[in-house]
JSON list of C-alpha atoms in Angstrom, two decimals:
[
{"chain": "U", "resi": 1, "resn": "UNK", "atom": "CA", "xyz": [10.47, 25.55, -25.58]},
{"chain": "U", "resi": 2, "resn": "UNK", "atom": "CA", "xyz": [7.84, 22.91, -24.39]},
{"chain": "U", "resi": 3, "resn": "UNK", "atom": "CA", "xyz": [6.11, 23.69, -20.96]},
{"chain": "U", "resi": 4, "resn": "UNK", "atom": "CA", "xyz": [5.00, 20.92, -18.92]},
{"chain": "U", "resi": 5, "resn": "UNK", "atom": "CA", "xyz": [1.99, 21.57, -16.27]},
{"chain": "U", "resi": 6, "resn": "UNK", "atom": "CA", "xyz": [1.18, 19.21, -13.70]},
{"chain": "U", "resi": 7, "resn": "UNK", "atom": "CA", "xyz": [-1.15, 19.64, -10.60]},
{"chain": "U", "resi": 8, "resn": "UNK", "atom": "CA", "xyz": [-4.23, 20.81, -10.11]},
{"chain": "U", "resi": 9, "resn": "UNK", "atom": "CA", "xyz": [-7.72, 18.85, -9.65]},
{"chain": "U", "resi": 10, "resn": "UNK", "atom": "CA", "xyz": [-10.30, 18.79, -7.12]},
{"chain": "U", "resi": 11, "resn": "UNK", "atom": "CA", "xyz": [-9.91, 20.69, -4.03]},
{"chain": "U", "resi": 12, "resn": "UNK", "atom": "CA", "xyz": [-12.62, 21.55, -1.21]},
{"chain": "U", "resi": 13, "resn": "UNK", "atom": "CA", "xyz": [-12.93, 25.18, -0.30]},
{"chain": "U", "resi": 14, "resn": "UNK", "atom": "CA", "xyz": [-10.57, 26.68, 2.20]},
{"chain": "U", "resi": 15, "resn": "UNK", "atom": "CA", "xyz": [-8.39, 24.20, 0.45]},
{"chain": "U", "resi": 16, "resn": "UNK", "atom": "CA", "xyz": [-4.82, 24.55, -1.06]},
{"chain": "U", "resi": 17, "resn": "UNK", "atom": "CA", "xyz": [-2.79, 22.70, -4.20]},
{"chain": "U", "resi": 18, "resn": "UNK", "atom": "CA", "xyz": [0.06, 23.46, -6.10]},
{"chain": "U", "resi": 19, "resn": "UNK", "atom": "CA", "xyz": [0.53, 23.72, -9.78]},
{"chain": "U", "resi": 20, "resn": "UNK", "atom": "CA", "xyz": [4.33, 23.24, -11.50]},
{"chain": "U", "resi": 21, "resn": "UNK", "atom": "CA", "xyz": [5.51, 24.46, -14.59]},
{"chain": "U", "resi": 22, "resn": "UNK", "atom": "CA", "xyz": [8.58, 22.73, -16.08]},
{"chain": "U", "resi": 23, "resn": "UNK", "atom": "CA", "xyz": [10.06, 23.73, -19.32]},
{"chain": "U", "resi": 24, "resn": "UNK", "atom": "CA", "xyz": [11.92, 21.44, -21.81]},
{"chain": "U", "resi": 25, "resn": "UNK", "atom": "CA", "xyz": [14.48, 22.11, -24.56]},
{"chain": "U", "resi": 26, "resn": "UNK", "atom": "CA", "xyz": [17.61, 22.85, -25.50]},
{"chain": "U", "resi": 27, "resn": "UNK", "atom": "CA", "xyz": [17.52, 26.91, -25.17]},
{"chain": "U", "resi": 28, "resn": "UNK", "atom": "CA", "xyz": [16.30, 29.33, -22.60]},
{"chain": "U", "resi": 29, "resn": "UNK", "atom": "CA", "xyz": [13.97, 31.55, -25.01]},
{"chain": "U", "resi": 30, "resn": "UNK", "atom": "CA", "xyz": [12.28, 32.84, -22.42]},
{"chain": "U", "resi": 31, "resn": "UNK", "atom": "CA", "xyz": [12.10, 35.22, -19.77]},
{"chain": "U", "resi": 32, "resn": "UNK", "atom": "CA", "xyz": [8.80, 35.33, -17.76]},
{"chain": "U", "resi": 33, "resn": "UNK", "atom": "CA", "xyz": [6.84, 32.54, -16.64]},
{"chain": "U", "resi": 34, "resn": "UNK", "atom": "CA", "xyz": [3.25, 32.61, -15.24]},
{"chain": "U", "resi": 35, "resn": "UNK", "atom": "CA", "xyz": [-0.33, 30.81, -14.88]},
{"chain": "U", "resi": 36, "resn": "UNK", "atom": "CA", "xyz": [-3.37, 31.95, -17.13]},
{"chain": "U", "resi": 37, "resn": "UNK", "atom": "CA", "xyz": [-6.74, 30.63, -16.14]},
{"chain": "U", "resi": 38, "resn": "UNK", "atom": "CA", "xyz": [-9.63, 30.27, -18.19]},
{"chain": "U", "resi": 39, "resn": "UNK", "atom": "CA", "xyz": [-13.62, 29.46, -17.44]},
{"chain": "U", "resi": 40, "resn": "UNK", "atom": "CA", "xyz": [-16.05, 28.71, -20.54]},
{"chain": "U", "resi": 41, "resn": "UNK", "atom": "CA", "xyz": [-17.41, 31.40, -21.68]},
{"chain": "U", "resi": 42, "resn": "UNK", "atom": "CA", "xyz": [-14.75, 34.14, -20.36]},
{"chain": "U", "resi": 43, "resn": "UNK", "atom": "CA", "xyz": [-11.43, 35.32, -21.71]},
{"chain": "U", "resi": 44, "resn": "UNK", "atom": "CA", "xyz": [-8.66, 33.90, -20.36]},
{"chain": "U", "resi": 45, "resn": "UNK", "atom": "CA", "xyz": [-6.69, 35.93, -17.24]},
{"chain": "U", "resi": 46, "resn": "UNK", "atom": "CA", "xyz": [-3.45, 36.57, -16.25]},
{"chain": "U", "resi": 47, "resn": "UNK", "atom": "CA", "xyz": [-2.91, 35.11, -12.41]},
{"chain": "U", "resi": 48, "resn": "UNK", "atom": "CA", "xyz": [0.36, 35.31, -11.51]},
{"chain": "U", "resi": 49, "resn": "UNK", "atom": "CA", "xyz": [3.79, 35.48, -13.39]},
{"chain": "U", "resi": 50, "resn": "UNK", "atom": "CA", "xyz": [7.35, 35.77, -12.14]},
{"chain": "U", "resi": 51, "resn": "UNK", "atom": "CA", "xyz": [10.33, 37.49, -13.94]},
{"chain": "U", "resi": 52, "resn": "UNK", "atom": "CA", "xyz": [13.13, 33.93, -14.47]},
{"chain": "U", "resi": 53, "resn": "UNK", "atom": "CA", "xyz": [15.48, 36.97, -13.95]},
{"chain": "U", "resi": 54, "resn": "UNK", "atom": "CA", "xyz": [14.99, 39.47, -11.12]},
{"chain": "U", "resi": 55, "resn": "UNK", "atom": "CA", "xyz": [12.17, 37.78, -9.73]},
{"chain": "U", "resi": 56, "resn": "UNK", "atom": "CA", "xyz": [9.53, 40.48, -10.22]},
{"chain": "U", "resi": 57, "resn": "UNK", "atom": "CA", "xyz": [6.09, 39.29, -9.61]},
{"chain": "U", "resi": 58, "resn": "UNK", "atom": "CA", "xyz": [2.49, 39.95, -10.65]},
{"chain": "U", "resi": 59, "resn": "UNK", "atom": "CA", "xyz": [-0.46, 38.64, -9.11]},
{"chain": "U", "resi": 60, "resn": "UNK", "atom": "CA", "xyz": [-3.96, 39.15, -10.46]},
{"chain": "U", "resi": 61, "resn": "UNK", "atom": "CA", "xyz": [-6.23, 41.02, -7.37]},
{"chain": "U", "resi": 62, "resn": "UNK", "atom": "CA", "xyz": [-7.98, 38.09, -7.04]},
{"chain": "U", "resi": 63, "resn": "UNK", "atom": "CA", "xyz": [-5.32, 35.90, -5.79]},
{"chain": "U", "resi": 64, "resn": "UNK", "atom": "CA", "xyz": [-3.28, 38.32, -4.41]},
{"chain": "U", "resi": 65, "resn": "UNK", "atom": "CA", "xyz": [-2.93, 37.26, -0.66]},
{"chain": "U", "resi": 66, "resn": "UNK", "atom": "CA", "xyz": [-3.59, 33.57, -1.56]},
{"chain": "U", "resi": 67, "resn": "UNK", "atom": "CA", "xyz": [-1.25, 32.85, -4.45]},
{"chain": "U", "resi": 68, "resn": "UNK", "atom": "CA", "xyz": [2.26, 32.33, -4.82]},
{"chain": "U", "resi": 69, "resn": "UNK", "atom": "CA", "xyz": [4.50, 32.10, -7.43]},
{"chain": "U", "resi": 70, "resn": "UNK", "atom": "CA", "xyz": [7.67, 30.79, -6.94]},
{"chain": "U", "resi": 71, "resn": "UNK", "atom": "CA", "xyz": [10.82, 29.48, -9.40]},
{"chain": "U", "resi": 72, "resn": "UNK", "atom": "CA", "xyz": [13.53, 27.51, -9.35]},
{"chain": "U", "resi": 73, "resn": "UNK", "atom": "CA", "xyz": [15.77, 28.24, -12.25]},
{"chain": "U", "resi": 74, "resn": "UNK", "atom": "CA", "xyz": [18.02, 25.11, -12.01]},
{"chain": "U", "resi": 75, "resn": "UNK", "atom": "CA", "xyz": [15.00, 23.03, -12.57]},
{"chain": "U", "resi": 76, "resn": "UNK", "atom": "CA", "xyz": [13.39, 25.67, -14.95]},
{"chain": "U", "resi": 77, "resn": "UNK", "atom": "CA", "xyz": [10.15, 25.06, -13.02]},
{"chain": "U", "resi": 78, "resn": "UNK", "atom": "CA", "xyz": [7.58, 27.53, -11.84]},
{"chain": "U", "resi": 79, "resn": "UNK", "atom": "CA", "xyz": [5.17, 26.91, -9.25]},
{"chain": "U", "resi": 80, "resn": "UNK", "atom": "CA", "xyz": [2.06, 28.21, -7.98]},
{"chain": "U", "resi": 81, "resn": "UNK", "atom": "CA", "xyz": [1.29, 27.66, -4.51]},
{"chain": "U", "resi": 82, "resn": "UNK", "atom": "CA", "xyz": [-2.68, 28.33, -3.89]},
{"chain": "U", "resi": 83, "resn": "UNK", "atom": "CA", "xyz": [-4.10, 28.49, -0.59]},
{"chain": "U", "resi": 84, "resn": "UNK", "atom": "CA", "xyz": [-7.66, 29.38, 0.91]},
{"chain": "U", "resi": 85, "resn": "UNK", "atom": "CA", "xyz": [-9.25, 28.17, -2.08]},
{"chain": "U", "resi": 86, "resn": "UNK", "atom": "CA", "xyz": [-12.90, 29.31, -3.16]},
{"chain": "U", "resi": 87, "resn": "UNK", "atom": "CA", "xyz": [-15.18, 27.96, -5.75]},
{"chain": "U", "resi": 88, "resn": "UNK", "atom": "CA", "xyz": [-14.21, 31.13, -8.11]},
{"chain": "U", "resi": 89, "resn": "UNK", "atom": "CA", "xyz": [-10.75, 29.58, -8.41]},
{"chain": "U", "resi": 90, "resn": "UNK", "atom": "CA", "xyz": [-12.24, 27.31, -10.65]},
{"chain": "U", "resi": 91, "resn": "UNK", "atom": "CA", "xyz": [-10.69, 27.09, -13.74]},
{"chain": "U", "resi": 92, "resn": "UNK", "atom": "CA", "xyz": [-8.41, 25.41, -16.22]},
{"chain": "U", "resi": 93, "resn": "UNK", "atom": "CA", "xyz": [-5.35, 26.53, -15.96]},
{"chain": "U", "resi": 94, "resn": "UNK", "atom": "CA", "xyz": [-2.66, 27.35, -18.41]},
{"chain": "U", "resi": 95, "resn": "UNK", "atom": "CA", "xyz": [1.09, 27.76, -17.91]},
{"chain": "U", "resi": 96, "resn": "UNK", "atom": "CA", "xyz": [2.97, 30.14, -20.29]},
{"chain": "U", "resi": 97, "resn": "UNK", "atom": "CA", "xyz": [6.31, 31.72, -20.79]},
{"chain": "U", "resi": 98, "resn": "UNK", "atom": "CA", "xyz": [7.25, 35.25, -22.35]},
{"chain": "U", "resi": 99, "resn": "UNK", "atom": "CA", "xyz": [9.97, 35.06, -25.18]},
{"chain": "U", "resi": 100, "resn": "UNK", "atom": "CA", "xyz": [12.96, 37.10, -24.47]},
{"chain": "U", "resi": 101, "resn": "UNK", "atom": "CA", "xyz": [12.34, 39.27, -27.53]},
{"chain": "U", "resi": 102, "resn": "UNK", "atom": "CA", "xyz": [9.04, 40.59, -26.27]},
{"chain": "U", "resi": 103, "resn": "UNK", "atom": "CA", "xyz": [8.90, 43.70, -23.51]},
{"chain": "U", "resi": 104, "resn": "UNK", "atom": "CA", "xyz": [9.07, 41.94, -20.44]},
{"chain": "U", "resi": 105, "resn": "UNK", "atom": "CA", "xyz": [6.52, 44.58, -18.72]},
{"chain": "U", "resi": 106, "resn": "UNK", "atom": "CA", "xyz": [3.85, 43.95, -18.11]},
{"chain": "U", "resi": 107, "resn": "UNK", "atom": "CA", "xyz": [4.73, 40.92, -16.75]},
{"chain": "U", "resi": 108, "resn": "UNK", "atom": "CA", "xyz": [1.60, 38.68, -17.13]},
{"chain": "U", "resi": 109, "resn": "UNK", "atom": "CA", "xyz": [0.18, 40.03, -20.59]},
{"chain": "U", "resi": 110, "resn": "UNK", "atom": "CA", "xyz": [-1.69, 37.16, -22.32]},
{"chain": "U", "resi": 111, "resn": "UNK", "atom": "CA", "xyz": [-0.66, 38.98, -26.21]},
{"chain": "U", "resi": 112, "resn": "UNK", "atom": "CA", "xyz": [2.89, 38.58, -25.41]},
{"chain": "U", "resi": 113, "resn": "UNK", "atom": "CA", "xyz": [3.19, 34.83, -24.12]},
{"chain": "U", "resi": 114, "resn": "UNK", "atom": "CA", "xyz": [4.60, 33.16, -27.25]},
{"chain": "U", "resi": 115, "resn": "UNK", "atom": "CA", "xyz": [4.51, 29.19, -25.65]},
{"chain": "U", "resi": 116, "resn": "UNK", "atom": "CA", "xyz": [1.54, 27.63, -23.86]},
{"chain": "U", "resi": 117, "resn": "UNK", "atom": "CA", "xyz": [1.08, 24.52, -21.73]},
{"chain": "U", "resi": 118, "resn": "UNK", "atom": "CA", "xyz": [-1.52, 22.31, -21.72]},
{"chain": "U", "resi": 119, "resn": "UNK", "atom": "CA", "xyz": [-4.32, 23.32, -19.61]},
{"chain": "U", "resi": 120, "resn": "UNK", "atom": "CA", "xyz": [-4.55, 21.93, -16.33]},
{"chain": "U", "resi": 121, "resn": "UNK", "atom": "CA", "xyz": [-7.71, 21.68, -14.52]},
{"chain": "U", "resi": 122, "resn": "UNK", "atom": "CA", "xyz": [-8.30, 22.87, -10.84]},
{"chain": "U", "resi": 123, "resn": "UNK", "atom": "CA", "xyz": [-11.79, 22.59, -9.34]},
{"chain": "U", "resi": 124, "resn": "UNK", "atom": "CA", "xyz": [-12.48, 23.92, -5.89]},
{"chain": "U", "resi": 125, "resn": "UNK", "atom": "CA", "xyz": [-16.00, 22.52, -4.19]},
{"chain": "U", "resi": 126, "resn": "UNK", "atom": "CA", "xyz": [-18.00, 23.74, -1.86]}
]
């Protein structure tokens, strides 16, 4: 499973973007989808991940209320919509999927997330 993230950059506060997660490959290993953010210096942080199969979500309590996670199974793309954007948003941002062989709860566990996107940077201004 390859995951493909695309989106992001520079965004004023108030602001909104969307990030999309697209996965690539012959088999569907995979289970639970979600965005990990990470700042220098800090661990990285579960944000938001979605269940490919009932739709369960999680949302970190920071974003809750701003974020949303969406999926489209067809295309095997995740997206996070983020609105009212603040300067603490700023982060790069990581796309990962759960395999099916792992627990699926908790949904948004960073020990659990066996494949990783590249990192895709979202900066939110002031």
């Amino acid at each position: 499973v390859q995951l493909q993230a695309s989106g992001g950059g520079s965004v004023q506060a108030g602001g909104s973007t969307r990030l999309s997660c697209t996965a690539s490959g012959d088999t569907v290993d995979y289970d639970v989808v979600g965005w990990f953010r990470q700042v220098p210096g800090k661990e990285r942080e579960g944000v938001s991940c979605i269940s490919t199969g009932d739709g369960s979500t999680y949302y970190a309590d920071s974003v809750r209320g701003r974020f949303i996670i969406l999926r489209d199974n067809l295309e095997k793309t995740v997206y996070l919509q983020m609105d009212r954007l603040a300067p603490e948003d700023t982060a790069v941002y990581y796309c990962a999927a759960k395999p099916l062989r792992r627990q699926r709860f908790p949904l948004c566990n960073l020990q659990d997330m066996g494949y990783w996107g590249e990192g895709t940077q979202v900066t939110v201004s002031s």
